[in-house]
Every structure is written in structure tokens, then in C-alpha cells.
Amino acid sequence: MHDTPPSVPDFTQWPSFPFEGDLHVKQLDDPVPVEPPRKGEGLRECTACNAPDDAYIWVGERWRVRAMDRPTGLPMVLILESRTHLDLGDLPNLLAAELGVMTVRLERAIRSLDGVARVHVNRWGDGSAHLHMWFLARPYGRLQLRGTFLSLWDSILPPISEAQWRENLALVAAWLAEFGGRPLAEPPRIQWQAPSSLLAQSEAADAAAADAAAAAAASVIEAAEEIPEPGGSTPSVDPADGDTAPSADPVDGDADAGSTVADAAPTSEAASPARDGNAASNAPAGTTSSGTTPSVVSESGTPTSGVASAVPANGPAVLSGAAVRNDPADDAADKATAGALDEAPRKAAPNSDA
């Protein structure tokens, strides 16, 4: 006859409990006579001992700090590890004293981040024999996340943006480096882009955020080093170990494609100034709808053509490739202006056919 499962405990009614609805308590398995070895025990290799320094965000002489391989739901989740392969109860006095100093230092560094209210410090150690302490940042103002269920909420909340996550990692690493060691986490590079590409960048960011929200984020409760395995089973890959997933390099430099203004001068003969001596300086301005310049007469009575704009008497005019005007009112105004520049008004050339 099976035992009747116990009733649901009272903490399921706490505001911080992340689930609702009908819940049932599992039956306890029978105890095993001998517990299976953890990582770093017996013949099992130690993940922390085999990890290189570049898999961490900060390294010192006796301690290292690493992060998850990708952003999770909390602003920051970090793991403090000793370099020496020791568990918590095996630490000598020197490392035990330094563990207290490092715990306080790392807690202050995480709490200095924007949007962090509290930092929860946890140690389980059921999956790995190598000492590792968990530091979980609770978002400011999220009162429902207070208490012992913060590690569960980490896998429920949508992951934060990778840019913000990498910036937080770099800030914590720089804080720790003020007291020694080497910071290995770098902030994300600034993406310099032309205004024409901002819309495409926004659409790409929205698509990436949707993909990240759909993907399952690595969390504290999913860390293989915290999940005891039955004897004889194949060790699973620890999602919290290994190198931090690199981000795609943003475009460097000034992306000025499409923003260069062509300054080529007009090459049409109709837009070129006449080179007939006094004819160029005395010709009135005026154009026709066909794009050709009407003939005008210089003081010597010689008709000239090809002048695109009026040239003042005190110097040559600079042609800037202006568009040809077809408004008769503008032609009359130009003629009046050109006439005012000379001592005597110009007269129209007689008809050559008369």
C-alpha cells in the first residue's frame, strides 16, 4: 500500500512562490546505500580544475570568478571558485579567511550595478567537489522575487539583453581588479552606424530579442554541477562551465555609405562661361525653356551666346551648376539686375534677319 503524499506545504501560498494552480508533492525515492561521486571525486574529472583562465571574468592568485555562458533572467549570476581543488570544509585558515573577504568584495561589486537591490549568496555543492559559491542579484523593486525562490525565478524570467549582461560583467570584473587580479571581461563595443542603418539595426535587435526569449536560458537550477547524478551514469555537460559565448563583433569605424555628397562641377557647354573677352562680362542673364542661352549683344555690337548666368562688371561670376530657369519673370529680373551693374543700360540686339 502506497503512502499518501503529504499535503502541499504553506510556502506554495507565499507571494514569492513562482507557480500556481493544482500542485502535487512527489513521492520520495528510497535512499541509496552509497552516494555517487561528484565531479572531482573518484575517477571523475574536475571541470573547474580543467577550465582555463579565459573562461572566467576575473582571475587572481587563489580565486577565480566565472559567469554563465549566456544571459539569464536575473541581472547577474556569478560563481566564486578557489583555484585549489578543495571543498568548503577542507579550506585551510588562509583560504577560509580570504573566502570571507572575497564574498564581501564580490557582493559589493554586484550590488553596485544599476537595478540590483540584493545579492543572494548560496552554496550547494551536490554536483561538484570543487568549492564554488553562487551569487544571484535580485532586481530592484521586484518584491515577488524576494526569498529562497530566486534561483527558480532565474529560469522563468526572460533573459536580459546580452549587451547589458556583458556590460555588467565588465563592471564587476573592473571592481574586483581594484583590489588585485586581472579583469578578463570586456564591455560591448559601441556600434557606430550611419542614420540610414538605424532602422535595420532596430529590426535586427527586435528579432534577436525574440529569439533569445524563445530559447531556454541556462540557470542556476539547470547547472549540472548542482544536480547529483545516479551511479554509473554518463556525466552531463555543465552549462555553467566553459567559455562565455562570444558575441558578434559590431561594425567598427564610421559607416558612411550613402552619405558622400558628389561635388562634381557641371561640364555642359551650356553651363560654361563664355570666353570671348568683354562679351563674357557684359552679357545679360537669361535662359530659355529649351536649355540654350539666348544671344545677346556686347558693347561692340557682336552677338554672343552660351552664357549661363550674369557676370558682374567687377569680376567673373562663379557657376555652381544651378538648374535652368524657365520663368519669364525671373529672366526679366535678371536683366534688370545686370543692367544696374553697368553704367548704361543694355539694349537688345537687333534682329539679324531684318
CSV table of C-alpha atoms in Angstrom, one decimal:
chain,number,residue,atom,x,y,z
A,1,MET,CA,0.0,0.0,0.0
A,2,HIS,CA,1.5,3.3,-1.1
A,3,ASP,CA,1.9,6.1,1.4
A,4,THR,CA,-0.4,9.0,1.0
A,5,PRO,CA,1.5,12.0,-0.4
A,6,PRO,CA,1.8,14.9,2.0
A,7,SER,CA,-0.3,18.0,1.6
A,8,VAL,CA,1.1,21.0,-0.3
A,9,PRO,CA,3.2,23.0,2.1
A,10,ASP,CA,2.4,26.5,3.2
A,11,PHE,CA,5.2,28.1,1.1
A,12,THR,CA,3.1,27.5,-2.0
A,13,GLN,CA,0.9,30.3,-0.8
A,14,TRP,CA,3.8,32.8,-0.4
A,15,PRO,CA,3.9,35.7,-2.9
A,16,SER,CA,7.4,34.7,-3.9
A,17,PHE,CA,6.4,31.2,-4.9
A,18,PRO,CA,6.6,31.1,-8.7
A,19,PHE,CA,3.8,28.7,-9.5
A,20,GLU,CA,0.1,28.5,-9.1
A,21,GLY,CA,-2.7,26.0,-9.8
A,22,ASP,CA,-3.0,22.4,-8.7
A,23,LEU,CA,0.3,21.1,-7.3
A,24,HIS,CA,1.2,17.6,-6.1
A,25,VAL,CA,4.1,16.6,-4.0
A,26,LYS,CA,6.3,13.8,-5.4
A,27,GLN,CA,6.9,10.5,-3.6
A,28,LEU,CA,10.4,10.2,-2.2
A,29,ASP,CA,12.6,7.6,-3.7
A,30,ASP,CA,14.2,5.0,-1.5
A,31,PRO,CA,17.6,6.1,-0.1
A,32,VAL,CA,20.7,4.6,-1.9
A,33,PRO,CA,23.3,2.8,0.2
A,34,VAL,CA,26.3,4.7,-1.4
A,35,GLU,CA,26.0,8.1,-3.0
A,36,PRO,CA,27.6,8.5,-6.5
A,37,PRO,CA,30.8,10.5,-6.8
A,38,ARG,CA,30.6,14.2,-7.6
A,39,LYS,CA,32.7,15.9,-10.2
A,40,GLY,CA,36.2,16.0,-9.0
A,41,GLU,CA,35.7,12.9,-6.8
A,42,GLY,CA,36.9,9.3,-7.5
A,43,LEU,CA,37.7,8.9,-11.2
A,44,ARG,CA,35.6,11.8,-12.4
A,45,GLU,CA,37.5,14.8,-13.7
A,46,CYS,CA,37.0,18.2,-12.2
A,47,THR,CA,35.6,20.8,-14.5
A,48,ALA,CA,36.9,23.8,-12.5
A,49,CYS,CA,40.4,22.5,-12.4
A,50,ASN,CA,40.5,21.9,-16.2
A,51,ALA,CA,39.0,25.3,-17.1
A,52,PRO,CA,41.4,27.9,-18.5
A,53,ASP,CA,41.6,31.4,-17.1
A,54,ASP,CA,40.0,32.9,-20.2
A,55,ALA,CA,36.7,31.1,-19.2
A,56,TYR,CA,36.4,33.5,-16.2
A,57,ILE,CA,35.6,37.2,-15.9
A,58,TRP,CA,38.3,37.8,-13.2
A,59,VAL,CA,41.2,35.7,-12.0
A,60,GLY,CA,43.5,36.1,-9.1
A,61,GLU,CA,46.3,34.2,-7.4
A,62,ARG,CA,44.0,31.9,-5.4
A,63,TRP,CA,40.4,32.7,-6.6
A,64,ARG,CA,38.5,33.0,-9.9
A,65,VAL,CA,35.1,34.3,-10.8
A,66,ARG,CA,33.0,33.0,-13.7
A,67,ALA,CA,29.6,33.6,-15.2
A,68,MET,CA,27.0,31.6,-17.0
A,69,ASP,CA,27.6,31.0,-20.7
A,70,ARG,CA,24.7,33.4,-21.7
A,71,PRO,CA,22.4,35.9,-20.1
A,72,THR,CA,19.7,34.7,-17.7
A,73,GLY,CA,16.6,36.3,-16.2
A,74,LEU,CA,18.5,37.9,-13.3
A,75,PRO,CA,20.8,41.0,-13.7
A,76,MET,CA,23.8,39.0,-12.7
A,77,VAL,CA,24.7,35.4,-11.7
A,78,LEU,CA,28.3,34.7,-10.8
A,79,ILE,CA,30.3,31.8,-9.3
A,80,LEU,CA,33.3,32.3,-7.0
A,81,GLU,CA,35.8,29.4,-7.1
A,82,SER,CA,39.0,28.6,-5.4
A,83,ARG,CA,42.0,27.7,-7.6
A,84,THR,CA,42.9,24.8,-5.3
A,85,HIS,CA,40.8,21.7,-5.5
A,86,LEU,CA,39.2,21.9,-2.1
A,87,ASP,CA,35.7,21.8,-0.7
A,88,LEU,CA,34.3,24.3,1.8
A,89,GLY,CA,35.1,22.2,4.9
A,90,ASP,CA,38.7,21.5,3.6
A,91,LEU,CA,39.9,25.1,3.3
A,92,PRO,CA,43.0,26.0,5.4
A,93,ASN,CA,42.8,29.0,7.6
A,94,LEU,CA,44.3,31.3,5.0
A,95,LEU,CA,41.8,30.4,2.3
A,96,ALA,CA,39.0,30.4,4.8
A,97,ALA,CA,39.8,33.9,5.8
A,98,GLU,CA,40.2,35.0,2.2
A,99,LEU,CA,36.8,33.4,1.3
A,100,GLY,CA,35.1,35.8,3.7
A,101,VAL,CA,36.9,38.8,2.2
A,102,MET,CA,36.1,37.7,-1.4
A,103,THR,CA,32.5,37.0,-0.5
A,104,VAL,CA,32.0,40.6,0.8
A,105,ARG,CA,34.0,42.1,-2.1
A,106,LEU,CA,32.1,40.3,-4.8
A,107,GLU,CA,28.7,41.0,-3.1
A,108,ARG,CA,29.5,44.7,-3.1
A,109,ALA,CA,30.6,44.7,-6.7
A,110,ILE,CA,27.4,43.1,-7.8
A,111,ARG,CA,25.2,45.3,-5.6
A,112,SER,CA,26.9,48.4,-7.2
A,113,LEU,CA,25.2,47.6,-10.5
A,114,ASP,CA,22.2,49.6,-11.6
A,115,GLY,CA,18.9,47.9,-10.9
A,116,VAL,CA,20.2,45.5,-8.2
A,117,ALA,CA,18.6,45.5,-4.8
A,118,ARG,CA,20.1,42.5,-3.0
A,119,VAL,CA,22.6,39.8,-3.7
A,120,HIS,CA,21.8,36.2,-2.5
A,121,VAL,CA,24.9,34.1,-1.7
A,122,ASN,CA,24.4,30.3,-1.9
A,123,ARG,CA,26.4,27.2,-1.7
A,124,TRP,CA,25.0,23.7,-2.5
A,125,GLY,CA,27.9,21.6,-3.7
A,126,ASP,CA,25.9,18.4,-4.6
A,127,GLY,CA,27.3,18.3,-8.1
A,128,SER,CA,30.9,19.3,-7.8
A,129,ALA,CA,33.5,18.6,-5.1
A,130,HIS,CA,35.4,21.8,-6.1
A,131,LEU,CA,34.3,24.8,-3.9
A,132,HIS,CA,32.0,27.2,-5.7
A,133,MET,CA,29.8,29.9,-4.2
A,134,TRP,CA,26.8,31.3,-6.1
A,135,PHE,CA,26.0,35.0,-6.2
A,136,LEU,CA,22.5,35.9,-7.5
A,137,ALA,CA,21.4,39.5,-8.0
A,138,ARG,CA,17.7,40.3,-7.3
A,139,PRO,CA,16.3,43.1,-9.4
A,140,TYR,CA,15.4,46.3,-7.6
A,141,GLY,CA,11.6,46.7,-6.9
A,142,ARG,CA,10.8,43.1,-7.8
A,143,LEU,CA,9.4,42.2,-4.3
A,144,GLN,CA,7.9,39.0,-5.6
A,145,LEU,CA,11.4,37.6,-6.2
A,146,ARG,CA,12.5,38.0,-2.6
A,147,GLY,CA,13.5,35.0,-0.6
A,148,THR,CA,14.5,31.4,-1.3
A,149,PHE,CA,12.9,31.0,-4.7
A,150,LEU,CA,15.2,33.5,-6.5
A,151,SER,CA,17.1,30.7,-8.2
A,152,LEU,CA,13.8,29.3,-9.6
A,153,TRP,CA,12.8,32.7,-10.9
A,154,ASP,CA,16.1,33.0,-12.8
A,155,SER,CA,15.0,30.3,-15.2
A,156,ILE,CA,11.4,31.7,-15.5
A,157,LEU,CA,12.1,35.3,-16.3
A,158,PRO,CA,13.0,36.3,-19.8
A,159,PRO,CA,16.8,36.8,-20.2
A,160,ILE,CA,18.3,40.3,-20.1
A,161,SER,CA,19.9,41.7,-23.2
A,162,GLU,CA,23.4,40.4,-24.0
A,163,ALA,CA,24.8,44.0,-24.3
A,164,GLN,CA,23.6,44.8,-20.7
A,165,TRP,CA,24.8,41.4,-19.5
A,166,ARG,CA,28.3,42.0,-20.9
A,167,GLU,CA,28.5,45.5,-19.5
A,168,ASN,CA,27.6,44.2,-16.0
A,169,LEU,CA,30.3,41.5,-16.3
A,170,ALA,CA,32.9,44.1,-17.2
A,171,LEU,CA,31.9,46.4,-14.3
A,172,VAL,CA,32.1,43.6,-11.8
A,173,ALA,CA,35.5,42.5,-13.2
A,174,ALA,CA,36.8,46.1,-13.0
A,175,TRP,CA,35.6,46.4,-9.4
A,176,LEU,CA,37.4,43.3,-8.3
A,177,ALA,CA,40.6,44.3,-10.2
A,178,GLU,CA,40.8,47.4,-8.0
A,179,PHE,CA,42.0,45.0,-5.3
A,180,GLY,CA,44.2,42.9,-7.4
A,181,GLY,CA,44.0,40.2,-10.0
A,182,ARG,CA,43.2,40.5,-13.7
A,183,PRO,CA,39.8,41.5,-15.3
A,184,LEU,CA,39.0,39.4,-18.3
A,185,ALA,CA,35.5,40.6,-19.2
A,186,GLU,CA,35.3,43.5,-21.6
A,187,PRO,CA,32.3,45.8,-22.2
A,188,PRO,CA,30.5,45.5,-25.6
A,189,ARG,CA,31.9,47.7,-28.3
A,190,ILE,CA,29.9,50.8,-29.4
A,191,GLN,CA,28.2,50.2,-32.7
A,192,TRP,CA,28.9,53.3,-34.8
A,193,GLN,CA,26.4,53.3,-37.7
A,194,ALA,CA,25.0,55.7,-40.2
A,195,PRO,CA,21.5,57.1,-39.6
A,196,SER,CA,20.2,55.2,-42.6
A,197,SER,CA,21.0,51.9,-40.9
A,198,LEU,CA,19.4,52.6,-37.6
A,199,LEU,CA,16.0,51.2,-38.7
A,200,ALA,CA,17.6,47.9,-39.9
A,201,GLN,CA,19.6,47.7,-36.6
A,202,SER,CA,16.4,48.2,-34.6
A,203,GLU,CA,14.6,45.4,-36.5
A,204,ALA,CA,17.6,43.1,-36.1
A,205,ALA,CA,17.7,43.8,-32.3
A,206,ASP,CA,14.0,43.0,-32.0
A,207,ALA,CA,14.4,39.8,-33.9
A,208,ALA,CA,17.4,38.8,-31.7
A,209,ALA,CA,15.4,39.6,-28.5
A,210,ALA,CA,12.5,37.4,-29.7
A,211,ASP,CA,14.9,34.6,-30.4
A,212,ALA,CA,16.6,34.9,-27.0
A,213,ALA,CA,13.3,34.9,-25.2
A,214,ALA,CA,12.2,31.8,-27.0
A,215,ALA,CA,15.5,30.0,-26.3
A,216,ALA,CA,15.9,28.2,-23.0
A,217,ALA,CA,18.3,30.2,-20.8
A,218,ALA,CA,20.9,28.5,-18.6
A,219,SER,CA,20.0,29.0,-15.0
A,220,VAL,CA,21.2,28.1,-11.5
A,221,ILE,CA,18.8,25.1,-11.2
A,222,GLU,CA,19.9,23.8,-14.6
A,223,ALA,CA,23.6,23.8,-13.7
A,224,ALA,CA,24.9,20.2,-13.9
A,225,GLU,CA,27.3,20.7,-11.1
A,226,GLU,CA,24.4,21.2,-8.7
A,227,ILE,CA,22.4,18.1,-9.9
A,228,PRO,CA,23.5,14.9,-8.3
A,229,GLU,CA,23.7,12.0,-10.7
A,230,PRO,CA,23.0,8.4,-10.1
A,231,GLY,CA,25.8,5.9,-10.1
A,232,GLY,CA,27.2,4.7,-13.4
A,233,SER,CA,25.5,7.5,-15.4
A,234,THR,CA,27.4,9.5,-18.0
A,235,PRO,CA,28.4,12.9,-16.7
A,236,SER,CA,26.4,15.6,-18.3
A,237,VAL,CA,27.9,18.8,-19.7
A,238,ASP,CA,27.9,21.6,-17.2
A,239,PRO,CA,26.1,24.6,-18.9
A,240,ALA,CA,27.8,26.9,-16.4
A,241,ASP,CA,31.3,25.8,-17.3
A,242,GLY,CA,33.3,26.7,-20.4
A,243,ASP,CA,34.0,29.8,-22.2
A,244,THR,CA,31.5,32.6,-22.3
A,245,ALA,CA,29.7,32.6,-25.6
A,246,PRO,CA,31.3,35.3,-27.7
A,247,SER,CA,29.1,38.0,-29.2
A,248,ALA,CA,29.2,39.0,-32.8
A,249,ASP,CA,31.6,41.8,-33.4
A,250,PRO,CA,29.7,45.0,-34.3
A,251,VAL,CA,30.7,47.1,-37.3
A,252,ASP,CA,33.8,49.2,-36.5
A,253,GLY,CA,34.6,52.6,-37.8
A,254,ASP,CA,32.3,55.2,-39.5
A,255,ALA,CA,29.7,53.6,-41.7
A,256,ASP,CA,29.3,56.5,-44.1
A,257,ALA,CA,28.0,54.5,-47.1
A,258,GLY,CA,25.5,56.5,-49.0
A,259,SER,CA,26.3,59.8,-47.2
A,260,THR,CA,29.0,61.1,-49.5
A,261,VAL,CA,28.0,64.1,-51.5
A,262,ALA,CA,29.2,64.4,-55.1
A,263,ASP,CA,30.8,67.7,-55.7
A,264,ALA,CA,31.4,67.3,-59.5
A,265,ALA,CA,31.2,70.6,-61.4
A,266,PRO,CA,28.9,70.8,-64.4
A,267,THR,CA,30.7,70.0,-67.7
A,268,SER,CA,28.0,71.0,-70.1
A,269,GLU,CA,28.9,73.7,-72.6
A,270,ALA,CA,25.6,75.5,-71.9
A,271,ALA,CA,26.7,75.9,-68.2
A,272,SER,CA,30.2,77.1,-69.0
A,273,PRO,CA,31.1,80.8,-69.0
A,274,ALA,CA,31.8,82.4,-72.4
A,275,ARG,CA,35.4,83.1,-73.1
A,276,ASP,CA,35.1,86.0,-75.6
A,277,GLY,CA,36.7,88.7,-73.7
A,278,ASN,CA,34.3,91.6,-72.9
A,279,ALA,CA,31.4,89.6,-74.2
A,280,ALA,CA,31.5,87.4,-71.1
A,281,SER,CA,31.5,90.3,-68.7
A,282,ASN,CA,28.8,92.3,-70.5
A,283,ALA,CA,26.2,89.6,-71.3
A,284,PRO,CA,22.9,89.8,-69.5
A,285,ALA,CA,21.5,86.7,-67.9
A,286,GLY,CA,18.6,84.7,-69.3
A,287,THR,CA,17.7,81.2,-70.4
A,288,THR,CA,15.0,79.6,-72.5
A,289,SER,CA,12.9,76.5,-71.9
A,290,SER,CA,14.9,74.6,-74.4
A,291,GLY,CA,18.0,74.8,-72.2
A,292,THR,CA,20.0,77.1,-74.6
A,293,THR,CA,21.2,80.6,-73.8
A,294,PRO,CA,19.7,83.4,-75.9
A,295,SER,CA,22.0,85.6,-78.0
A,296,VAL,CA,23.0,88.9,-76.5
A,297,VAL,CA,25.0,91.8,-77.9
A,298,SER,CA,28.1,93.2,-76.3
A,299,GLU,CA,29.1,96.9,-76.4
A,300,SER,CA,30.8,96.4,-79.7
A,301,GLY,CA,27.7,95.0,-81.2
A,302,THR,CA,29.0,91.5,-81.6
A,303,PRO,CA,26.3,88.9,-80.7
A,304,THR,CA,27.5,86.3,-78.1
A,305,SER,CA,25.9,83.0,-76.9
A,306,GLY,CA,26.5,80.3,-74.4
A,307,VAL,CA,26.4,82.5,-71.2
A,308,ALA,CA,24.5,80.7,-68.4
A,309,SER,CA,24.4,83.5,-65.8
A,310,ALA,CA,25.0,87.2,-65.5
A,311,VAL,CA,28.6,88.1,-64.9
A,312,PRO,CA,29.1,91.3,-62.7
A,313,ALA,CA,31.2,94.1,-64.2
A,314,ASN,CA,33.6,94.0,-61.3
A,315,GLY,CA,34.7,90.3,-61.8
A,316,PRO,CA,33.7,86.9,-63.2
A,317,ALA,CA,30.8,85.0,-61.7
A,318,VAL,CA,31.3,81.5,-60.3
A,319,LEU,CA,29.0,79.0,-61.8
A,320,SER,CA,27.7,76.4,-59.4
A,321,GLY,CA,25.6,74.2,-61.7
A,322,ALA,CA,22.3,75.8,-60.9
A,323,ALA,CA,19.2,74.5,-62.7
A,324,VAL,CA,18.0,76.3,-65.8
A,325,ARG,CA,15.1,78.5,-65.1
A,326,ASN,CA,12.1,78.8,-67.4
A,327,ASP,CA,10.1,81.6,-65.7
A,328,PRO,CA,10.0,84.8,-67.8
A,329,ALA,CA,9.6,86.8,-64.6
A,330,ASP,CA,13.0,85.6,-63.4
A,331,ASP,CA,14.5,86.5,-66.8
A,332,ALA,CA,13.2,90.0,-66.5
A,333,ALA,CA,14.6,90.4,-63.0
A,334,ASP,CA,18.0,89.1,-64.1
A,335,LYS,CA,18.1,91.5,-67.0
A,336,ALA,CA,17.2,94.4,-64.7
A,337,THR,CA,19.9,93.4,-62.2
A,338,ALA,CA,22.5,93.1,-65.0
A,339,GLY,CA,21.6,96.5,-66.3
A,340,ALA,CA,22.0,98.1,-62.9
A,341,LEU,CA,25.6,96.9,-62.7
A,342,ASP,CA,26.7,98.7,-65.8
A,343,GLU,CA,26.9,102.5,-66.3
A,344,ALA,CA,24.4,102.5,-69.2
A,345,PRO,CA,21.5,100.1,-69.7
A,346,ARG,CA,22.0,97.4,-72.3
A,347,LYS,CA,19.9,97.3,-75.4
A,348,ALA,CA,18.6,94.2,-77.1
A,349,ALA,CA,20.4,93.1,-80.2
A,350,PRO,CA,18.7,94.0,-83.5
A,351,ASN,CA,17.1,91.2,-85.3
A,352,SER,CA,19.7,89.7,-87.6
A,353,ASP,CA,17.1,88.8,-90.2
A,354,ALA,CA,15.8,92.5,-90.6
